[in-house]
CSV table of C-alpha atoms and ligand atoms in Angstrom, one decimal:
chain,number,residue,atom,x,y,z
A,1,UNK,CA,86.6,91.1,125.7
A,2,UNK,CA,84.4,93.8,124.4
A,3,UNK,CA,83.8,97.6,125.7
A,4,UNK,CA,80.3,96.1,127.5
A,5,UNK,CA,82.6,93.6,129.5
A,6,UNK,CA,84.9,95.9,130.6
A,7,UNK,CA,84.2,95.5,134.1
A,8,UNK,CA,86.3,94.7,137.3
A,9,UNK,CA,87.2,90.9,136.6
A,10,UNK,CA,87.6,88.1,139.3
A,11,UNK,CA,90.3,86.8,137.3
A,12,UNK,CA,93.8,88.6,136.9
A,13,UNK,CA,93.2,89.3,133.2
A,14,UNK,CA,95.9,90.9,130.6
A,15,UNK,CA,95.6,91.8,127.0
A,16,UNK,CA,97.3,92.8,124.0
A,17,UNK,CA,96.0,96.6,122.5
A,18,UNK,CA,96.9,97.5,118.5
A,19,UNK,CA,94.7,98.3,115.6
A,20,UNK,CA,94.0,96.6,114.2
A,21,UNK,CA,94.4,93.6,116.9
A,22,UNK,CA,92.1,90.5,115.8
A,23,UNK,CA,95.8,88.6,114.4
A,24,UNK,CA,97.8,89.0,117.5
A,25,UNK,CA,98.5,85.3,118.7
A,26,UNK,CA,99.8,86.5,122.1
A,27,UNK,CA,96.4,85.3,123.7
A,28,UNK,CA,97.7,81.7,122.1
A,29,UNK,CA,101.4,82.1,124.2
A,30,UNK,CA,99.7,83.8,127.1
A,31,UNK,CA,96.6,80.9,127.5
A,32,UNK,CA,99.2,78.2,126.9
A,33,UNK,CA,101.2,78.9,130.1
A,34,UNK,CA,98.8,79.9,132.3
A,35,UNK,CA,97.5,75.9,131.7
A,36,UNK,CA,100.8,74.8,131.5
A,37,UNK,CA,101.9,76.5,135.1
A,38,UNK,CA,98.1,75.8,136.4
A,39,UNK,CA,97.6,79.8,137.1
A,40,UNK,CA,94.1,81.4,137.4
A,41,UNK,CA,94.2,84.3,134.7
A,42,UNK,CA,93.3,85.1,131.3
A,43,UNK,CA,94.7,87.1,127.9
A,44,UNK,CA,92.8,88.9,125.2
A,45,UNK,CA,92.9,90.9,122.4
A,46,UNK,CA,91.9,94.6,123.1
A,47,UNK,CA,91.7,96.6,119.8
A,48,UNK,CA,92.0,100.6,120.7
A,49,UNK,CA,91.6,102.8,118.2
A,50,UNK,CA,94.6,105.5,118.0
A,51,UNK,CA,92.6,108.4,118.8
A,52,UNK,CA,91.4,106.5,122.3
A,53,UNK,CA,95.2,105.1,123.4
A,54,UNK,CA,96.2,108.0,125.2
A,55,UNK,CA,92.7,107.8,127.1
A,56,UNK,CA,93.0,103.8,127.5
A,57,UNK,CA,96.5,104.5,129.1
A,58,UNK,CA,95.5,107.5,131.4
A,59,UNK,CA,92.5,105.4,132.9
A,60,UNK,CA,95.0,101.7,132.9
A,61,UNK,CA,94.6,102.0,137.1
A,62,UNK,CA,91.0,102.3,137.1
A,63,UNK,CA,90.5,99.3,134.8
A,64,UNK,CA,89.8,95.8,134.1
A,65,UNK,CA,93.4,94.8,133.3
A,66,UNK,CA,96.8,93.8,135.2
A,67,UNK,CA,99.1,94.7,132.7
A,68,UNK,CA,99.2,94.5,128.9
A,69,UNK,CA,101.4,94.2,125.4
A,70,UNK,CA,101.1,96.5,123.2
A,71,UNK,CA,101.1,96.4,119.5
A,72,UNK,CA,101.5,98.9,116.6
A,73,UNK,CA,101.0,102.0,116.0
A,74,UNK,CA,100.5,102.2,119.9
A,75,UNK,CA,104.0,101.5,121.4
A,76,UNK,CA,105.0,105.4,120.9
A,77,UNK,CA,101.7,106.8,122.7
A,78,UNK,CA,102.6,103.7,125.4
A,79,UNK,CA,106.3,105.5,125.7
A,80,UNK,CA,104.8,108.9,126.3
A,81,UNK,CA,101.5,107.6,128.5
A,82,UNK,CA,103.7,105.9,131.3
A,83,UNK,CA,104.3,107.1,134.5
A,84,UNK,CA,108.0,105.2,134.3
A,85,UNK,CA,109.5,103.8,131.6
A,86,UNK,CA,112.8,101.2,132.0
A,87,UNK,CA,116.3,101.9,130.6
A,88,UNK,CA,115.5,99.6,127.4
A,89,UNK,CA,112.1,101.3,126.8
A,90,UNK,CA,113.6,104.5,127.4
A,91,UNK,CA,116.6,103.6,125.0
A,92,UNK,CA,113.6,102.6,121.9
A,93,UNK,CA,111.3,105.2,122.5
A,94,UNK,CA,108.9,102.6,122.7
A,95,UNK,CA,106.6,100.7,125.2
A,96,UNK,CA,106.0,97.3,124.3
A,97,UNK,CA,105.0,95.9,128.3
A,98,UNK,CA,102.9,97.4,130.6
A,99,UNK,CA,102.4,96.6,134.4
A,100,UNK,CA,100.9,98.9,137.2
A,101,UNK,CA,102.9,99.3,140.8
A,102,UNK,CA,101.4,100.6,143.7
A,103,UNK,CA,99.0,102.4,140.8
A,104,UNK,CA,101.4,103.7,138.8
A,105,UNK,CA,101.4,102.8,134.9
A,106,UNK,CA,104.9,101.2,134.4
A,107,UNK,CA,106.5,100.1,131.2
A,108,UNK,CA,109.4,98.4,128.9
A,109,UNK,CA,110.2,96.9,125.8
A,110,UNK,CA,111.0,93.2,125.3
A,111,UNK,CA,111.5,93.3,121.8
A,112,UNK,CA,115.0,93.8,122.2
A,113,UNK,CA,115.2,90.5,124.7
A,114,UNK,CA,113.0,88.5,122.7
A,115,UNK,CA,115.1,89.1,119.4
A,116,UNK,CA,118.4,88.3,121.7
A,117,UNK,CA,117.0,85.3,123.2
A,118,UNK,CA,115.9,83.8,120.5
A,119,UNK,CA,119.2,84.0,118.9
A,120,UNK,CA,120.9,82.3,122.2
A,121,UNK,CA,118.1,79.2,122.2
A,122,UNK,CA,118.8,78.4,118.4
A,123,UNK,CA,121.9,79.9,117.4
A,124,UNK,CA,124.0,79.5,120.6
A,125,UNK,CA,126.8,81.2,120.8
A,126,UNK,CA,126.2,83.7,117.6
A,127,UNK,CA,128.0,86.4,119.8
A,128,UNK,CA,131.0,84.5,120.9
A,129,UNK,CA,133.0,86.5,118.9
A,130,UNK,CA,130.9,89.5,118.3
A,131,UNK,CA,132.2,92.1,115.2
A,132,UNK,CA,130.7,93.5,112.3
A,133,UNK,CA,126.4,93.0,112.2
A,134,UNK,CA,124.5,93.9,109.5
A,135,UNK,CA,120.6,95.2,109.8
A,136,UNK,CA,118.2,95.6,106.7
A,137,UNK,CA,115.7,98.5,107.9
A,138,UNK,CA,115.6,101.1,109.9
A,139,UNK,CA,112.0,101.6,111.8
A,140,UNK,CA,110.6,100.5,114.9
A,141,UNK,CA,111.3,96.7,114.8
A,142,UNK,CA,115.3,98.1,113.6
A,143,UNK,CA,116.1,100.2,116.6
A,144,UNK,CA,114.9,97.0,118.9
A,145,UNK,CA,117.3,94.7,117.6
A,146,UNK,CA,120.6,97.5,117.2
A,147,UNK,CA,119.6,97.9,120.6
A,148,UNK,CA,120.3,94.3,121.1
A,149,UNK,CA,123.2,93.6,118.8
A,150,UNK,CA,125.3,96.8,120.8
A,151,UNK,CA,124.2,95.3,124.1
A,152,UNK,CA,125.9,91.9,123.3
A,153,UNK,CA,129.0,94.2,121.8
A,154,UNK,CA,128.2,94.0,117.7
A,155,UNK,CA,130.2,96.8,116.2
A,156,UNK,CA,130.0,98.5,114.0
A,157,UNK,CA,126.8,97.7,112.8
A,158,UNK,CA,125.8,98.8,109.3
A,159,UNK,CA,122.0,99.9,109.1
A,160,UNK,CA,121.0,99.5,105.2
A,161,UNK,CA,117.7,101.3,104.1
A,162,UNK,CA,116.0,102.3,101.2
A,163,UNK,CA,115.2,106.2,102.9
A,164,UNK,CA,118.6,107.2,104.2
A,165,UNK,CA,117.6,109.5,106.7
A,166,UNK,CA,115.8,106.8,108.7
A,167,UNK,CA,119.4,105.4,109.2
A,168,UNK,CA,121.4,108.3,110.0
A,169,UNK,CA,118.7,108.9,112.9
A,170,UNK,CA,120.0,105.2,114.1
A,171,UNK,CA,123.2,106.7,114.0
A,172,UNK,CA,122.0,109.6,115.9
A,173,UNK,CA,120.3,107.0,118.5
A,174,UNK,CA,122.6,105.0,119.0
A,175,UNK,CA,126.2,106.1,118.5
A,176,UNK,CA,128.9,106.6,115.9
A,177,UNK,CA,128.9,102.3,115.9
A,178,UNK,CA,125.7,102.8,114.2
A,179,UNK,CA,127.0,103.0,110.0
A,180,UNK,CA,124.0,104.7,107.7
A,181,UNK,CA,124.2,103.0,104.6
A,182,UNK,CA,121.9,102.3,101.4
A,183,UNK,CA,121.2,99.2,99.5
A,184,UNK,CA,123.7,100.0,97.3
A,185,UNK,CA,126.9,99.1,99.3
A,186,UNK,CA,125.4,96.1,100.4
A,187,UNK,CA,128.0,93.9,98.4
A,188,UNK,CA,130.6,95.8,99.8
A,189,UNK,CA,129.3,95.2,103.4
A,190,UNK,CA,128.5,91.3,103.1
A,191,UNK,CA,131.8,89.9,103.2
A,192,UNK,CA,132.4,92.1,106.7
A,193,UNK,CA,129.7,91.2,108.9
A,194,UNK,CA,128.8,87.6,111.1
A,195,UNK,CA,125.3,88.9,111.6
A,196,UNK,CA,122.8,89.5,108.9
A,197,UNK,CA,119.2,91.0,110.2
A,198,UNK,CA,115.8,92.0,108.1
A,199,UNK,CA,113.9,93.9,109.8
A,200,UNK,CA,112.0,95.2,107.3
A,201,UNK,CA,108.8,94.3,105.8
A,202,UNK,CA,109.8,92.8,102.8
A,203,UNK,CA,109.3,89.1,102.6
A,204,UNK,CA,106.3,89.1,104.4
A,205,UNK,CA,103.4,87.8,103.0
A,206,UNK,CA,102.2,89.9,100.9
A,207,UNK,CA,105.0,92.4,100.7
A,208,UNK,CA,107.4,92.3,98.1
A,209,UNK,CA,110.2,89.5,98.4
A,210,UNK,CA,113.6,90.4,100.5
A,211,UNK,CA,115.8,89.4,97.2
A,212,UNK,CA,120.0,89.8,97.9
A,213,UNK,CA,122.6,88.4,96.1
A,214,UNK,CA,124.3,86.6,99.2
A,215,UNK,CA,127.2,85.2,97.3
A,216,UNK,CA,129.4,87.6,98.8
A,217,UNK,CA,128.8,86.9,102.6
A,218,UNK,CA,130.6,85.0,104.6
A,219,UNK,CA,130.2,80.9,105.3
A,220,UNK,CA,129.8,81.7,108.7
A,221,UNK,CA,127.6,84.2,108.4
A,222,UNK,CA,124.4,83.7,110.5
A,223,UNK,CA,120.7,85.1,108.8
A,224,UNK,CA,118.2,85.9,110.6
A,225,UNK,CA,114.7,87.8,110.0
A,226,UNK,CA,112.3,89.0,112.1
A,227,UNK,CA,109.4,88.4,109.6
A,228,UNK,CA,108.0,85.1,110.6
A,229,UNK,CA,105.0,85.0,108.4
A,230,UNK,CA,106.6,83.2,105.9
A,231,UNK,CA,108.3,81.1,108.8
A,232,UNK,CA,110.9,80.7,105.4
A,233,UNK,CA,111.3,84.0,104.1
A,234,UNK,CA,112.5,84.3,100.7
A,235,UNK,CA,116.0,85.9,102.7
A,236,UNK,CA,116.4,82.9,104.6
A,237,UNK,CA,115.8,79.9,102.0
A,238,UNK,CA,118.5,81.9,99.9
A,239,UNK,CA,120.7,82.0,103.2
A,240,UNK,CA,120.2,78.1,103.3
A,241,UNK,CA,120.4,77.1,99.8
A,242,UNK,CA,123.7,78.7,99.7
A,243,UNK,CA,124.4,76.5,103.1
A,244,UNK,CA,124.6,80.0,105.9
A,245,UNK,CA,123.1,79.1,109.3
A,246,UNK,CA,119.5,80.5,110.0
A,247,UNK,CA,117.1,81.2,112.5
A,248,UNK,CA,113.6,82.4,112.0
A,249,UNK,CA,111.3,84.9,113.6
A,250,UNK,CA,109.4,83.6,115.2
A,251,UNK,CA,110.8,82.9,118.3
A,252,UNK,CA,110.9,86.6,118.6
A,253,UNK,CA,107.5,86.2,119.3
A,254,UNK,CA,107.4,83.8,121.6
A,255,UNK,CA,110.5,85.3,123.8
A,256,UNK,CA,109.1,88.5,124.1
A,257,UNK,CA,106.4,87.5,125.8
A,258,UNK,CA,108.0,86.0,128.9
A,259,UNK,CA,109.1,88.7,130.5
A,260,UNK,CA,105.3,90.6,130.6
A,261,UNK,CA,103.7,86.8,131.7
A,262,UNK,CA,106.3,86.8,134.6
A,263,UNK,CA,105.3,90.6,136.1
A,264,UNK,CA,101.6,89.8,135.7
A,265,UNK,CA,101.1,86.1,136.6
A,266,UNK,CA,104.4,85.6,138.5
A,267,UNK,CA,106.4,82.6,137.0
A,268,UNK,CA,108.9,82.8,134.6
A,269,UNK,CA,107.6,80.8,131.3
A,270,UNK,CA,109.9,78.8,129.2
A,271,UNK,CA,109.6,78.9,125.2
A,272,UNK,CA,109.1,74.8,124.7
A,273,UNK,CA,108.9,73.2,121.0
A,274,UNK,CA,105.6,72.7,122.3
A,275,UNK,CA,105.1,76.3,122.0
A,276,UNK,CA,106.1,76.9,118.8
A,277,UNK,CA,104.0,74.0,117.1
A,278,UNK,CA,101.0,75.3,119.1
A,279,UNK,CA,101.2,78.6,116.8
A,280,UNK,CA,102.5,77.2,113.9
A,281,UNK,CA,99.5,74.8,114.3
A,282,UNK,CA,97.6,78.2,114.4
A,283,UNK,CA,99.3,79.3,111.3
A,284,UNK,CA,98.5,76.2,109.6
A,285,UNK,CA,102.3,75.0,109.6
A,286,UNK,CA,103.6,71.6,110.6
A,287,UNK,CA,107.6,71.7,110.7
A,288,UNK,CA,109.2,68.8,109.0
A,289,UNK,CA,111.2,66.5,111.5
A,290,UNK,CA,109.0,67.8,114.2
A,291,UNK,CA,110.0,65.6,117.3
A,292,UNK,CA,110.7,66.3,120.9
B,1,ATR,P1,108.6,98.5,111.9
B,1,ATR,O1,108.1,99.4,113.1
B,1,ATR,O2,107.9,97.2,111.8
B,1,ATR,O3,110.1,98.4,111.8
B,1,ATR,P2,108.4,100.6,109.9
B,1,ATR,O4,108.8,101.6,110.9
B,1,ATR,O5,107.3,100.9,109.0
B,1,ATR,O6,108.0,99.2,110.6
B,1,ATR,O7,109.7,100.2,109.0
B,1,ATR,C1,109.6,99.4,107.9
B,1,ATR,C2,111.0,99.1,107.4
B,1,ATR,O8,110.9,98.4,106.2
B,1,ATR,C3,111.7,100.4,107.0
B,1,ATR,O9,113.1,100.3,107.1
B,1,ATR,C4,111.4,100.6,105.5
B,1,ATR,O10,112.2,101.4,104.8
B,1,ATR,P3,112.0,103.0,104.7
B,1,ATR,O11,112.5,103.5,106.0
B,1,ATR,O12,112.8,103.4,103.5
B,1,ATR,O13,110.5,103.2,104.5
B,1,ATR,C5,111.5,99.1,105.1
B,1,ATR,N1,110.7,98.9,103.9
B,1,ATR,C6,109.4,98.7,103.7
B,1,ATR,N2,109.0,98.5,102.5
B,1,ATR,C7,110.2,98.6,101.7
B,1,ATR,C8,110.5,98.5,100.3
B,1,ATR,N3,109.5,98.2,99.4
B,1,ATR,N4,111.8,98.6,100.0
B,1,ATR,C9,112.7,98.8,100.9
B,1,ATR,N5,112.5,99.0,102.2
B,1,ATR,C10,111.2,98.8,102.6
């Protein structure tokens, strides 16, 4: 949709806001249900330049949208720019979903669920037994998923980053289960933890590779990273070459989405393997062994 069209709109319409926003594949997930479930609506990108958030938020009501996702570097101007924000988005600092009741601009943060429920579709069970967690990084996508682990009753966790500061304000955040450490004591921290987490940029394409000597973890350690562009991150074809379980990132994606589809469009979606292949289609993947 462009500024011109920015009209009233006979159908119940969403979007996604960032800037830059012309990647996002959330209309992909968002069009795919709506056809699947046989719903009247639509979902588009909306790039909003960071100097015009705060005005796109303080004029949502009067607008042509139901309710939106927002994308970086937008979700902290979301947090601030909401009339309510929910215990998890409250928790972050960060506004990922936003909906309107009775006019009023309201908001959360699915990051947190979509990272958890990713882990319980492919990796069922990873918190049986919940006890030491490890998490590379320690910005936005970081606090999400310590949010996550210390909901399902990780602890301690140990949050390894390159500026030590960054993880120390985890700490601060989140509780004395929260362990600052640098990338120095990883070796000394692999053969502790069940979980292993990158949340940091490294791996993605191009972005310098995650590289870690992973001959110290444990064989039942399960790797997981939030990059998803490689689907294979350099972090998890070492975790799988040295025969850990996995689980990519991409399901992240997908997950978090559901719970904004369901308060704008009504149904709760399901992430399908149809799903998936649709955007890996879209990222010019086909998955080996692809059935079902
Ligand atoms: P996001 O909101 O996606 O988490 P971010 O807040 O920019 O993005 O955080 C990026 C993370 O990747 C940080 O933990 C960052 O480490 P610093 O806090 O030290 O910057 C980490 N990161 C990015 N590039 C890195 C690099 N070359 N080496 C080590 N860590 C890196």
């Amino acid at each position: 949709m462009t500024p011109s069209s920015l009209q009233a709109s006979a159908v119940p319409t969403a979007c996604v806001i960032g800037w830059p926003v012309k990647h996002s594949r959330s209309p992909i997930i968002h069009r795919h249900w709506l056809a699947e479930l046989g719903l009247t609506g639509d979902y588009v990108r909306h790039p909003v330049e960071p100097e015009h958030a705060a005005d796109f938020f303080a004029n949502f009501a009067g607008g042509p949208f139901i309710g939106c996702n927002v994308t970086v570097p937008h979700k902290e101007v979301a947090f601030a720019s909401v009339a309510h924000a929910d215990a998890v988005a409250t928790a972050l600092g960060a506004v990922n979903t936003v909906w309107l009741e009775d006019g009023r601009l309201m908001g959360s943060n699915t990051d947190a669920e979509g990272f958890i429920a990713n882990l319980d579709q492919l990796a069922q069970g990873f918190d049986a037994n919940p006890g030491a967690a490890i998490v590379l990084g320690a910005g936005g996508a970081a606090r999400a998923v310590i949010w996550a682990l210390q909901a399902r009753g990780f602890a301690p966790i140990h949050v390894v980053n390159r500026t030590r500061d960054r993880a120390e304000a985890m700490a601060e955040r989140f509780g004395p289960d929260i362990r600052p450490a640098g990338w120095n004591d990883l070796p000394a921290l692999l053969p502790q933890a069940g979980l292993l987490v990158n949340t940091t940029s490294l791996g993605m394409e191009g972005q310098p590779p995650l590289t870690i000597d992973l001959a110290a973890a444990r064989d039942d350690v399960l790797v997981t990273d939030i990059v998803y562009i490689p689907l294979e991150t350099p972090l998890l074809k070492a975790a799988r070459s040295r025969g850990l379980q996995t689980v990519d990132g991409l399901g992240m994606l997908l997950h978090q989405a559901v719970p904004g589809f369901e308060r704008w469009f009504g149904p709760r979606p399901v992430v399908t393997p149809e799903l998936r292949r649709l955007i890996l289609a879209d990222m010019g993947i086909v998955e080996a062994g692809a059935a079902a």
